[in-house]
Amino acid sequence: MLINHPLLGPRDAAEFTCFGDASLLLRPDPGPNGEPDQAAMDAFHDYLHLRDNPAGTHQELWYHEQGDRSWLVVTRDTINHSIIKVELARNVKARNLKTREGAG
Amino acid sequence: MRYSVFSILNQALRGNTGWKPVWREPEPRPAYDIIIVGGGGHGLATAYYLSNVYGITNVAVLEKGYLGSGNIGRNTTIIRSNYLLDGNEPFYEMSLKLWEGLEQDFNYNAMVSQRGVLNLYHSDGQRDAYARRGNAMILNGADAELIDQDRVRAMYPFLDFDNGRFPIQGGLLQRRGGSVRHDGVAWGYARGADSRGVDIIQHCEVQGFIMEGGTCVGVETSRGPIRANRVGVAAAGSSSRVMEQAGMRLPIESHVLQAFVSEGLKPIIPGVITYGAGHFYISQSDKGGLVFGGDIDGYNSYAQRGNLPILEHVCEGGMALMPAIGKARMVRSWGGIMDMSMDGSPIIDRTPIDGLYLNAGWCYGGFKATPASGYCFAHLLATGEPHDNAAAYRLDRFRSGAVIDEKGSGAQPNLH
């Protein structure tokens, strides 16, 4: 697989380590006043252990360990391994936070 | 028809014209006591033990493709029970004991070959860890021998004992481990279940669950709705896709694991060898091909094929262990989809939905577990209570904290 790095251009996937579902970027809040209640515990359990694990389009974290050490969000098809979109993880996270604040 | 010396002689005299298909191809009935989703090794074994041990024969096994089209036909056929933790070792030893009596039990030649599994160690620390593991195995009724370099050398003189980085100091040998003809396992269980009246329905894809008042009372399939008192899902790499239809998210990621076969060679490796300094293992099939494999590719996949970097990685492990392997030509590779659980251990449990049961999370170790997995899942489906040997394989253990961290890696690729 070739990953089209937004800064470096196409790079061999072997330079990267995949860290799984990109929803890991959105760690849930610990709960009111930093004291986790049951809802917060449930949210953290789901965040840490449960996965959508889709057959098809999947957003995932790839860390450029053997390169510039950037974190990327790669949108990839798990059925045929084709790569649809590559973004810097920090941009995705900023966008996610904005959406979450907007929703909250 | 029972297989025996006499049936073979009888058929030989009649020109082998009397052999019949060993299972029926029934149309699905409108309702069953129990439906098993997934006609792979674990699903068929579950149906077999339900009908033969627990006396429940009004059972259907629904398979999306053909029998044995999933991981039961795509693995490296190794059986062993060399685990450390209490939650695991009794279960895997139960499995190995079932393997030992399997062919007599289901009257089918699965070519169970107890040729010995040898885990090599390369450092003092690793030797001590293997000694501890061997003791845990013996305490659970399994066999284990810690052997030194001289004895390994007598068994496998061609290994790279004086490797500059990872010299071989010895190994942990389980003589009762070995290999099995993987397709034969699926066919034998299918035949044994079918002969007791279990309906094995191929090309029947489950497309949803029928829920009534929060209870699962059947499945929607590509061949119409089928009702059941209990539904057990044993869908391996597709577990998440199936359970999603019941609105459940699982602690599982699906990853691709590759395996490789060389051209046929004269007998050179009598048993199974695993490398202790990298993820590589090798055995030789009865046809002569060297069968070897290593790590998962390390990214979510449903593709049943992998990429080249892991092939290179596996071959490097092979060359470090056994330089002679470099002379052999590789002829085949394939990939299977592994249901990687978050702690690397399986799940055999009820779900929060009444009437729906789950058997999943086998990671890359499901084949050796086939008999015990089927037995324990059948016990759960028949009695509603977990079998003693599978009592630790809870679905909610990530919430309770009672994880089984045998290897402590799970699906996280950077930990492999």
XYZ file of N, CA and C in Angstrom, chain A residues 1 12 14 17-21 38 42 45-46 48-55 58 60 62 76 78-81, chain B residues 237 240-241 244 249-254 256 298-303 305-307 309 342 398-399 403 412-414:
168
model
N 0.845 -1.193 0.000
C 0.000 0.000 0.000
C 0.880 1.243 0.000
N 5.674 4.408 1.297
C 5.364 2.988 1.515
C 4.693 2.810 2.882
N 4.821 0.482 4.779
C 5.698 -0.203 5.727
C 6.444 0.791 6.621
N 3.106 2.745 11.270
C 2.422 1.780 12.119
C 0.970 2.197 12.203
N 0.090 1.223 11.997
C -1.341 1.521 12.073
C -1.795 1.387 13.519
N -2.480 2.400 14.015
C -2.952 2.377 15.402
C -4.471 2.245 15.517
N -5.109 1.812 14.440
C -6.529 1.473 14.538
C -7.476 2.646 14.319
N -8.699 2.429 14.709
C -9.825 3.323 14.416
C -9.536 4.770 14.835
N -21.252 7.057 36.138
C -21.454 5.821 35.401
C -21.462 6.058 33.897
N -18.997 4.332 31.246
C -19.486 3.589 30.086
C -18.874 4.142 28.798
N -15.299 3.028 28.577
C -15.207 1.600 28.225
C -15.422 1.420 26.728
N -16.458 2.071 26.208
C -16.750 1.930 24.781
C -15.604 2.490 23.941
N -12.466 2.760 24.710
C -11.220 2.002 24.822
C -11.311 0.633 24.165
N -12.465 -0.047 24.275
C -12.519 -1.463 23.921
C -13.390 -1.807 22.727
N -14.422 -1.026 22.448
C -15.348 -1.421 21.381
C -14.978 -0.745 20.067
N -15.234 -1.447 18.981
C -14.881 -0.924 17.654
C -16.036 -1.147 16.686
N -16.186 -0.214 15.738
C -17.169 -0.430 14.666
C -16.708 -1.561 13.751
N -15.407 -1.616 13.462
C -14.815 -2.700 12.673
C -15.565 -2.936 11.360
N -15.740 -1.875 10.552
C -16.581 -2.018 9.362
C -15.869 -2.771 8.228
N -16.685 -3.444 7.409
C -16.187 -3.968 6.136
C -16.515 -2.924 5.092
N -13.142 2.883 6.211
C -12.691 2.890 7.600
C -11.689 4.015 7.778
N -8.727 5.494 9.946
C -7.798 4.928 10.921
C -6.545 5.783 11.086
N -2.609 6.321 11.337
C -1.319 5.759 10.911
C -0.228 6.715 11.398
N -9.646 4.372 4.362
C -9.214 3.235 3.572
C -10.372 2.237 3.476
N -11.522 -1.421 3.768
C -10.966 -2.647 4.355
C -11.272 -3.883 3.507
N -12.092 -3.721 2.470
C -12.382 -4.877 1.617
C -11.325 -5.039 0.528
N -10.825 -3.916 -0.009
C -9.846 -4.049 -1.099
C -8.551 -3.274 -0.849
N -8.385 -2.694 0.353
C -7.160 -2.004 0.758
C -6.890 -0.706 -0.006
N -13.967 -14.002 11.670
C -13.586 -12.659 11.215
C -14.760 -11.770 10.868
N -18.087 -9.056 13.789
C -18.563 -7.675 13.952
C -19.677 -7.368 12.968
N -19.537 -7.886 11.728
C -20.541 -7.606 10.697
C -21.864 -8.266 11.060
N -23.383 -6.569 14.316
C -23.847 -5.209 14.033
C -25.345 -5.222 13.715
N -21.790 -3.560 19.225
C -20.390 -3.333 18.844
C -19.551 -4.282 19.701
N -18.550 -4.906 19.087
C -17.754 -5.913 19.797
C -16.362 -5.382 20.112
N -15.712 -5.955 21.123
C -14.306 -5.601 21.405
C -13.366 -6.342 20.447
N -13.626 -6.173 19.150
C -12.915 -6.964 18.137
C -12.558 -6.081 16.946
N -11.348 -6.275 16.421
C -10.974 -5.739 15.113
C -10.645 -6.911 14.207
N -11.024 -6.811 12.945
C -10.711 -7.870 11.986
C -9.415 -7.532 11.251
N -5.968 -9.175 8.819
C -5.586 -10.258 7.911
C -4.288 -10.906 8.412
N -1.366 -6.081 10.395
C -1.324 -4.933 11.296
C -2.262 -3.796 10.934
N -3.272 -4.056 10.108
C -4.292 -3.036 9.822
C -5.603 -3.773 9.593
N -6.717 -3.095 9.858
C -8.028 -3.718 9.665
C -8.191 -4.174 8.219
N -8.711 -5.389 8.053
C -8.885 -5.893 6.692
C -9.939 -6.987 6.663
N -10.704 -6.997 5.595
C -11.616 -8.106 5.305
C -11.246 -8.736 3.961
N -10.022 -8.524 3.493
C -9.698 -8.824 2.095
C -9.255 -10.266 1.848
N -6.448 -11.332 1.820
C -5.113 -11.314 1.212
C -4.326 -10.196 1.873
N -3.003 -10.369 1.932
C -2.197 -9.389 2.631
C -1.240 -8.669 1.702
N -0.262 -7.984 2.296
C 0.712 -7.238 1.514
C 2.118 -7.812 1.693
N 5.180 -6.419 2.705
C 6.116 -6.210 3.821
C 6.081 -7.329 4.858
N -9.567 -7.610 22.106
C -8.725 -6.553 22.667
C -7.680 -7.075 23.656
N -13.926 -6.759 29.707
C -13.202 -5.493 29.562
C -13.801 -4.429 30.473
N -15.072 -4.603 30.776
C -15.713 -3.692 31.720
C -15.354 -4.076 33.152
N -9.591 -9.333 32.397
C -9.089 -9.708 31.079
C -8.106 -10.867 31.211
N -3.826 -4.613 19.020
C -2.944 -3.455 18.850
C -1.687 -3.866 18.077
N -1.566 -3.406 16.851
C -0.519 -3.938 15.984
C 0.897 -3.643 16.486
N 1.095 -2.486 17.131
C 2.454 -2.143 17.526
C 2.934 -2.975 18.707
